[in-house]
XYZ file of C-alpha atoms in Angstrom:
100
model
C -8.036 19.108 -0.318
C -6.370 17.190 -3.328
C -6.254 14.689 -1.207
C -9.867 14.567 -0.323
C -10.124 14.046 -3.987
C -8.078 11.875 -5.129
C -9.960 9.477 -1.926
C -13.255 9.805 -3.254
C -12.972 6.246 -4.577
C -12.378 3.103 -2.762
C -8.780 2.951 -0.789
C -6.843 0.129 -0.278
C -3.800 0.077 2.544
C -0.434 -0.648 1.756
C 2.596 -1.095 3.264
C 6.539 -2.459 3.559
C 6.964 -5.284 4.749
C 10.040 -4.793 7.732
C 11.977 -7.970 7.791
C 11.997 -7.527 3.564
C 10.808 -3.864 2.778
C 8.545 -5.727 0.353
C 5.432 -3.905 -0.614
C 2.581 -5.577 0.987
C -1.579 -4.780 1.147
C -4.033 -5.273 4.036
C -5.945 -8.282 3.275
C -8.696 -7.652 6.389
C -6.564 -10.271 8.769
C -2.942 -10.398 6.910
C -0.904 -8.917 4.923
C -0.448 -10.057 0.847
C 2.079 -9.069 -1.786
C -1.143 -9.142 -4.006
C -3.035 -5.872 -4.245
C -6.015 -8.270 -5.777
C -6.598 -9.349 -2.422
C -6.807 -6.328 -0.401
C -9.593 -5.227 1.545
C -11.039 -2.452 -0.127
C -12.502 0.681 1.736
C -15.210 3.167 0.978
C -15.179 6.838 2.842
C -16.830 5.303 5.783
C -14.038 2.598 6.466
C -11.217 4.335 5.783
C -10.659 5.998 9.019
C -10.160 1.883 10.661
C -8.267 1.328 7.501
C -5.802 3.732 8.457
C -6.189 2.588 12.544
C -4.822 -0.978 10.926
C -1.998 0.695 9.519
C -0.965 2.508 12.764
C -1.420 -0.723 14.425
C 0.342 -2.757 12.077
C 3.331 -0.218 12.717
C 3.328 -0.405 16.257
C 3.807 -4.180 15.864
C 6.791 -3.882 14.023
C 5.151 -6.094 10.844
C 5.351 -3.364 8.258
C 6.610 0.195 8.000
C 5.286 3.423 5.950
C 1.527 2.202 5.758
C -0.554 4.267 3.964
C -3.753 4.775 1.843
C -3.537 4.140 -1.477
C -6.798 5.767 -3.839
C -8.172 3.263 -6.456
C -9.979 3.858 -9.689
C -13.767 2.824 -9.461
C -13.336 0.861 -12.519
C -10.354 -0.861 -13.295
C -9.490 -0.956 -9.501
C -5.642 0.110 -9.928
C -3.967 2.869 -8.325
C -4.736 6.637 -9.159
C -1.759 7.937 -8.641
C 0.879 7.271 -11.101
C 3.257 6.460 -8.740
C 1.286 3.595 -7.251
C 1.498 2.098 -10.287
C 5.570 2.602 -10.872
C 5.591 0.954 -7.116
C 3.602 -1.570 -8.014
C 5.399 -2.368 -11.370
C 8.687 -2.399 -8.919
C 12.159 -1.188 -9.719
C 12.691 0.302 -13.099
C 16.628 -0.969 -13.366
C 17.839 -4.206 -12.104
C 19.057 -4.779 -8.541
C 22.240 -6.836 -7.881
C 21.659 -10.516 -6.897
C 24.643 -11.177 -4.600
C 26.290 -8.640 -2.262
C 29.845 -8.044 -3.570
C 32.681 -8.585 -1.210
C 34.202 -5.294 -0.049
């Protein structure tokens, strides 16, 4: 029931690209790294967007596809987890592979 409340406003489909692990958003015909380009779905279109996510996973283009609820006024993710995910890692990633 809490999940339904979080999805009261618009939602976007997100996943991780299979080859790079990058966070991507469904634009309606392709994946983009920009949430601003994402297709927004209201309550009536969420099932179609979820089906698209399953189809894209089955085609091995992305993994972990799911809907992210957006605040209707700011268009930012409702959940802190999603806002942190968009901000990127909270630590510096190594830039080169270290020799073993």
